[in-house]
Structures are given as structure tokens and as C-alpha cells.
């Protein structure tokens, strides 16, 4: 059984145990059933207005967030509970300091290139204007990307312009060019997506940005490749900006030691759902 199949089966087992009655494709009847608690007002507004159409069902399927394997549902279950609460425990679990002031889901940072900017799953803000962007992955990284796929549209490489370098990211510029020329390949880490987020963040707040990559880890050969690609990405972007990474399992483990009994129902939920197959 593949790692992705194992992950999805674990989510199906959790849903059945919790009497959520998933359909065969792994969707629940509504996205509310896929969440620890109802969306906070800020989260509901962000996902309603966002370009990802996470809350809208289609003729072919329920809402994306109703999928047991939904990355947005994982991010919401991990972070939305902390909406309106002090974020010191979150900062401790993420291994960052100081604690941010607030966060928002589905954050967009336009680059001036036109079109719809990519959605960052989460953006933490600080009183001094610092921004920490968070990209979250659940099962997506387990599917390897095809070789020689188009990673960037041509607009990211206008003639005689170097978009990343212009906003203080020269290493990212070289890496983006290398990926575009197929000189550098990432099969499990979506490095191109991370570079687009870096460009948007640096355009919005030059010199005051960092990026966090948080992912659900799984046993299997894909995990070793994924880890190696994360390390390579971090080394290649160098000092362009602070880049953090951690598994959700590590995040929830750290959180367990940072919070008190008043948060026990939340912690029990994320542990039973997301940590029983921890690596």
C-alpha cells in the first residue's frame, strides 16, 4: 500500500470511528463535519472571499474542504482554534520567536504581474510589519510532479528583468531560472510555488519577511526524497530570507508540551486524527 493510500485510509478510518459517514472518494457531506469547530468569522470571510473555492460544492463533488484529505481543513483544524487567542504556544510549537500578533488564512501578496496571486495558506503578522507566510501540505507532496513540467508562466521571466533579484532575492532568482530551464528538478517539494510566495512576500514587505513550510509526514521512500528536497531548497535560497520547515506531527508534539488542560479537547482531536500514524 502506498504512503498516500495509507494516509487516506487513516482519514477514512478516523471518519468512520467518529461517525462522519464519508463517501467512497473521501468527502464528507459538508465541510463543517471535517472541522474541529465551526470556522471563525475571520476564517469564514477569508475562505469565502479567497480564490481557492474551498467552501463551494460543484456538480461533481462536495466542497474541497469537505475532503478528508483536504490540506485547507488540516490547516484550519491546526490553527483556527487559536483565532483571537494569544499565539505564544503556536510560536513555541513552530519554533519561532517572538510570538506573532495575528494571522489570516488564504493570504495573497500581489507581485504586480497581473492575474490572481497564489494563496498562502496562512500569514502571521507582527506589530513592526514583519510577515511570516505559511505554506501547508497534507497529501499533495506524495504525488511526484512530472519531469519537465512547466513550473512558471512566461510572465515571471520578462525580458531583461529579474523579478526576484529586484526585491532582494538573488538566490531565489537563480533557483527559479534553474528550475525553469529544467536544470534543477524537485519532484515532491513544490519549489516553484514556494518561490512565487517568496516573490509576493518580498514585494509586499521587502526585508521583513520569512516563509514556513509545514507538511504532514508519512513513512515511505517519498518522505526521504521530500526531506532532501526541503534541505536543498533551504540551502539554495541561502540568506535571501528565513525559511523554516517542520512536519505537522512535530508541530502537534511540541504543542502538546506547550498548552494546558483547558485546550485538551482540541489537542485530543488533532492527535487522534493526525498523529496516530506519526512518523
GROMACS .gro file of C-alpha atoms in nm, residues 12-271:
model
  260
   12UNK     CA    1  -1.136   0.723   0.636
   13UNK     CA    2  -1.091   0.513   0.949
   14UNK     CA    3  -1.098   0.824   1.167
   15UNK     CA    4  -1.415   0.949   0.997
   16UNK     CA    5  -1.589   0.614   1.037
   17UNK     CA    6  -1.492   0.593   1.404
   18UNK     CA    7  -1.619   0.949   1.454
   19UNK     CA    8  -1.947   0.861   1.274
   20UNK     CA    9  -1.884   1.116   0.999
   21UNK     CA   10  -2.000   0.877   0.722
   22UNK     CA   11  -1.755   0.954   0.440
   23UNK     CA   12  -1.846   0.873   0.082
   24UNK     CA   13  -1.610   0.645  -0.117
   25UNK     CA   14  -1.399   0.930  -0.256
   26UNK     CA   15  -1.325   1.055   0.095
   27UNK     CA   16  -1.564   1.351   0.113
   28UNK     CA   17  -1.797   1.427   0.400
   29UNK     CA   18  -2.148   1.564   0.349
   30UNK     CA   19  -2.032   1.916   0.443
   31UNK     CA   20  -1.708   2.088   0.531
   32UNK     CA   21  -1.835   2.158   0.884
   33UNK     CA   22  -1.814   1.785   0.956
   34UNK     CA   23  -1.447   1.795   0.862
   35UNK     CA   24  -1.354   2.056   1.122
   36UNK     CA   25  -1.292   2.052   1.495
   37UNK     CA   26  -1.510   2.360   1.537
   38UNK     CA   27  -1.703   2.595   1.305
   39UNK     CA   28  -1.492   2.838   1.107
   40UNK     CA   29  -1.415   3.155   1.298
   41UNK     CA   30  -1.567   3.471   1.145
   42UNK     CA   31  -1.226   3.576   1.010
   43UNK     CA   32  -1.160   3.234   0.860
   44UNK     CA   33  -1.507   3.214   0.707
   45UNK     CA   34  -1.456   3.554   0.547
   46UNK     CA   35  -1.111   3.460   0.417
   47UNK     CA   36  -1.224   3.135   0.258
   48UNK     CA   37  -1.544   3.287   0.122
   49UNK     CA   38  -1.353   3.568  -0.047
   50UNK     CA   39  -1.049   3.361  -0.144
   51UNK     CA   40  -0.981   3.234  -0.493
   52UNK     CA   41  -0.945   2.870  -0.392
   53UNK     CA   42  -1.322   2.798  -0.384
   54UNK     CA   43  -1.266   2.581  -0.078
   55UNK     CA   44  -1.621   2.613   0.055
   56UNK     CA   45  -1.818   2.582  -0.268
   57UNK     CA   46  -1.956   2.246  -0.383
   58UNK     CA   47  -1.969   2.169  -0.753
   59UNK     CA   48  -2.180   1.936  -0.966
   60UNK     CA   49  -1.904   1.677  -0.946
   61UNK     CA   50  -1.814   1.690  -0.577
   62UNK     CA   51  -1.879   1.849  -0.238
   63UNK     CA   52  -1.674   2.147  -0.123
   64UNK     CA   53  -1.296   2.095  -0.137
   65UNK     CA   54  -1.272   2.149   0.239
   66UNK     CA   55  -1.513   1.859   0.289
   67UNK     CA   56  -1.244   1.615   0.171
   68UNK     CA   57  -1.082   1.416   0.448
   69UNK     CA   58  -0.751   1.468   0.269
   70UNK     CA   59  -0.806   1.846   0.241
   71UNK     CA   60  -0.494   2.050   0.315
   72UNK     CA   61  -0.706   2.354   0.394
   73UNK     CA   62  -0.907   2.154   0.650
   74UNK     CA   63  -0.582   2.039   0.812
   75UNK     CA   64  -0.458   2.399   0.834
   76UNK     CA   65  -0.791   2.514   0.977
   77UNK     CA   66  -0.800   2.233   1.233
   78UNK     CA   67  -0.446   2.315   1.337
   79UNK     CA   68  -0.465   2.694   1.354
   80UNK     CA   69  -0.819   2.836   1.353
   81UNK     CA   70  -0.872   2.723   1.713
   82UNK     CA   71  -0.617   2.992   1.807
   83UNK     CA   72  -0.804   3.274   1.636
   84UNK     CA   73  -0.844   3.553   1.891
   85UNK     CA   74  -0.617   3.378   2.144
   86UNK     CA   75  -0.256   3.459   2.244
   87UNK     CA   76  -0.017   3.294   2.000
   88UNK     CA   77   0.275   3.220   2.232
   89UNK     CA   78   0.202   2.844   2.228
   90UNK     CA   79   0.182   2.843   1.848
   91UNK     CA   80   0.513   3.028   1.825
   92UNK     CA   81   0.673   2.778   2.062
   93UNK     CA   82   0.540   2.480   1.866
   94UNK     CA   83   0.658   2.629   1.536
   95UNK     CA   84   0.998   2.714   1.685
   96UNK     CA   85   0.976   3.085   1.604
   97UNK     CA   86   1.016   3.395   1.818
   98UNK     CA   87   0.877   3.633   1.912
   99UNK     CA   88   0.510   3.533   1.901
  100UNK     CA   89   0.314   3.695   1.617
  101UNK     CA   90   0.023   3.926   1.686
  102UNK     CA   91  -0.236   3.779   1.450
  103UNK     CA   92  -0.285   3.556   1.146
  104UNK     CA   93  -0.510   3.522   0.846
  105UNK     CA   94  -0.593   3.240   0.609
  106UNK     CA   95  -0.581   3.249   0.227
  107UNK     CA   96  -0.337   3.539   0.224
  108UNK     CA   97  -0.247   3.689  -0.112
  109UNK     CA   98   0.052   3.908  -0.189
  110UNK     CA   99   0.032   4.053  -0.542
  111UNK     CA  100   0.351   4.074  -0.743
  112UNK     CA  101   0.226   4.326  -0.998
  113UNK     CA  102   0.231   4.064  -1.273
  114UNK     CA  103  -0.144   4.053  -1.322
  115UNK     CA  104  -0.370   3.756  -1.274
  116UNK     CA  105  -0.457   3.602  -0.939
  117UNK     CA  106  -0.168   3.575  -0.692
  118UNK     CA  107  -0.115   3.232  -0.534
  119UNK     CA  108  -0.284   3.180  -0.198
  120UNK     CA  109  -0.064   3.133   0.106
  121UNK     CA  110  -0.244   2.906   0.348
  122UNK     CA  111  -0.161   3.133   0.639
  123UNK     CA  112   0.017   3.460   0.708
  124UNK     CA  113   0.130   3.566   1.055
  125UNK     CA  114   0.171   3.938   1.117
  126UNK     CA  115   0.381   4.127   1.371
  127UNK     CA  116   0.333   4.479   1.510
  128UNK     CA  117   0.651   4.600   1.338
  129UNK     CA  118   0.528   4.492   0.994
  130UNK     CA  119   0.711   4.160   0.977
  131UNK     CA  120   0.523   3.884   0.791
  132UNK     CA  121   0.566   3.508   0.821
  133UNK     CA  122   0.399   3.324   0.534
  134UNK     CA  123   0.298   2.962   0.589
  135UNK     CA  124   0.250   2.705   0.315
  136UNK     CA  125   0.071   2.389   0.433
  137UNK     CA  126   0.064   2.047   0.267
  138UNK     CA  127  -0.124   1.730   0.354
  139UNK     CA  128  -0.110   1.457   0.089
  140UNK     CA  129  -0.019   1.672  -0.215
  141UNK     CA  130   0.356   1.625  -0.188
  142UNK     CA  131   0.321   1.246  -0.207
  143UNK     CA  132   0.237   1.263  -0.577
  144UNK     CA  133   0.561   1.327  -0.770
  145UNK     CA  134   0.550   1.604  -1.026
  146UNK     CA  135   0.603   1.508  -1.389
  147UNK     CA  136   0.950   1.566  -1.523
  148UNK     CA  137   0.998   1.878  -1.734
  149UNK     CA  138   0.660   2.027  -1.643
  150UNK     CA  139   0.603   2.399  -1.681
  151UNK     CA  140   0.669   2.542  -1.336
  152UNK     CA  141   0.635   2.912  -1.413
  153UNK     CA  142   0.438   3.112  -1.667
  154UNK     CA  143   0.644   3.327  -1.901
  155UNK     CA  144   0.536   3.641  -1.712
  156UNK     CA  145   0.779   3.551  -1.431
  157UNK     CA  146   1.073   3.599  -1.668
  158UNK     CA  147   1.016   3.924  -1.859
  159UNK     CA  148   1.295   4.021  -2.096
  160UNK     CA  149   1.587   4.198  -1.924
  161UNK     CA  150   1.410   4.193  -1.588
  162UNK     CA  151   1.493   3.981  -1.287
  163UNK     CA  152   1.188   3.991  -1.063
  164UNK     CA  153   1.327   3.810  -0.760
  165UNK     CA  154   1.656   4.000  -0.769
  166UNK     CA  155   1.470   4.331  -0.788
  167UNK     CA  156   1.307   4.261  -0.449
  168UNK     CA  157   1.628   4.142  -0.281
  169UNK     CA  158   1.613   3.769  -0.359
  170UNK     CA  159   1.912   3.696  -0.586
  171UNK     CA  160   1.948   3.332  -0.481
  172UNK     CA  161   1.578   3.274  -0.546
  173UNK     CA  162   1.624   3.431  -0.890
  174UNK     CA  163   1.898   3.184  -0.978
  175UNK     CA  164   1.696   2.892  -0.846
  176UNK     CA  165   1.382   2.998  -1.035
  177UNK     CA  166   1.580   3.025  -1.357
  178UNK     CA  167   1.739   2.686  -1.297
  179UNK     CA  168   1.401   2.523  -1.241
  180UNK     CA  169   1.251   2.694  -1.546
  181UNK     CA  170   1.537   2.563  -1.763
  182UNK     CA  171   1.492   2.213  -1.615
  183UNK     CA  172   1.845   2.227  -1.480
  184UNK     CA  173   1.711   2.166  -1.130
  185UNK     CA  174   1.423   1.936  -1.052
  186UNK     CA  175   1.205   1.896  -0.745
  187UNK     CA  176   0.965   1.604  -0.763
  188UNK     CA  177   0.793   1.615  -0.424
  189UNK     CA  178   0.856   1.967  -0.295
  190UNK     CA  179   0.670   2.232  -0.494
  191UNK     CA  180   0.971   2.461  -0.504
  192UNK     CA  181   0.821   2.679  -0.778
  193UNK     CA  182   0.519   2.753  -0.561
  194UNK     CA  183   0.741   2.848  -0.269
  195UNK     CA  184   0.944   3.079  -0.494
  196UNK     CA  185   0.625   3.251  -0.612
  197UNK     CA  186   0.524   3.303  -0.249
  198UNK     CA  187   0.869   3.447  -0.176
  199UNK     CA  188   0.829   3.691  -0.463
  200UNK     CA  189   0.488   3.805  -0.340
  201UNK     CA  190   0.603   3.841   0.020
  202UNK     CA  191   0.916   4.033  -0.075
  203UNK     CA  192   0.714   4.264  -0.299
  204UNK     CA  193   0.471   4.341  -0.015
  205UNK     CA  194   0.722   4.382   0.268
  206UNK     CA  195   1.083   4.386   0.144
  207UNK     CA  196   1.332   4.286   0.411
  208UNK     CA  197   1.061   4.196   0.664
  209UNK     CA  198   0.952   3.852   0.552
  210UNK     CA  199   1.006   3.485   0.623
  211UNK     CA  200   0.849   3.165   0.498
  212UNK     CA  201   0.740   2.850   0.679
  213UNK     CA  202   0.672   2.515   0.511
  214UNK     CA  203   0.465   2.277   0.725
  215UNK     CA  204   0.365   1.935   0.597
  216UNK     CA  205   0.210   1.608   0.708
  217UNK     CA  206   0.486   1.348   0.701
  218UNK     CA  207   0.444   0.983   0.600
  219UNK     CA  208   0.662   0.677   0.614
  220UNK     CA  209   0.798   0.569   0.279
  221UNK     CA  210   1.065   0.644   0.020
  222UNK     CA  211   0.880   0.962  -0.081
  223UNK     CA  212   0.950   1.106   0.263
  224UNK     CA  213   1.327   1.073   0.229
  225UNK     CA  214   1.321   1.245  -0.109
  226UNK     CA  215   1.091   1.516   0.023
  227UNK     CA  216   1.318   1.583   0.321
  228UNK     CA  217   1.623   1.604   0.095
  229UNK     CA  218   1.447   1.847  -0.137
  230UNK     CA  219   1.342   2.069   0.156
  231UNK     CA  220   1.703   2.080   0.274
  232UNK     CA  221   1.829   2.154  -0.077
  233UNK     CA  222   1.575   2.433  -0.123
  234UNK     CA  223   1.676   2.591   0.206
  235UNK     CA  224   2.044   2.581   0.111
  236UNK     CA  225   1.983   2.721  -0.236
  237UNK     CA  226   1.784   3.024  -0.123
  238UNK     CA  227   2.051   3.085   0.140
  239UNK     CA  228   2.030   3.424   0.309
  240UNK     CA  229   1.752   3.562   0.087
  241UNK     CA  230   1.503   3.515   0.372
  242UNK     CA  231   1.446   3.300   0.679
  243UNK     CA  232   1.299   2.966   0.574
  244UNK     CA  233   1.155   2.724   0.827
  245UNK     CA  234   1.013   2.377   0.784
  246UNK     CA  235   0.854   2.117   1.012
  247UNK     CA  236   0.611   1.829   0.998
  248UNK     CA  237   0.265   1.864   1.145
  249UNK     CA  238   0.348   1.570   1.370
  250UNK     CA  239   0.641   1.760   1.518
  251UNK     CA  240   0.427   2.074   1.549
  252UNK     CA  241   0.149   1.893   1.737
  253UNK     CA  242   0.406   1.716   1.955
  254UNK     CA  243   0.563   2.046   2.059
  255UNK     CA  244   0.218   2.197   2.112
  256UNK     CA  245   0.129   1.914   2.349
  257UNK     CA  246   0.403   2.029   2.585
  258UNK     CA  247   0.320   2.399   2.550
  259UNK     CA  248  -0.051   2.412   2.636
  260UNK     CA  249  -0.262   2.335   2.941
  261UNK     CA  250  -0.562   2.119   3.020
  262UNK     CA  251  -0.809   2.384   2.907
  263UNK     CA  252  -0.707   2.301   2.549
  264UNK     CA  253  -0.743   1.924   2.592
  265UNK     CA  254  -1.046   1.870   2.359
  266UNK     CA  255  -0.864   2.045   2.073
  267UNK     CA  256  -0.542   1.857   2.137
  268UNK     CA  257  -0.723   1.524   2.160
  269UNK     CA  258  -0.892   1.591   1.825
  270UNK     CA  259  -0.576   1.677   1.632
  271UNK     CA  260  -0.382   1.394   1.799
   0.00000   0.00000   0.00000
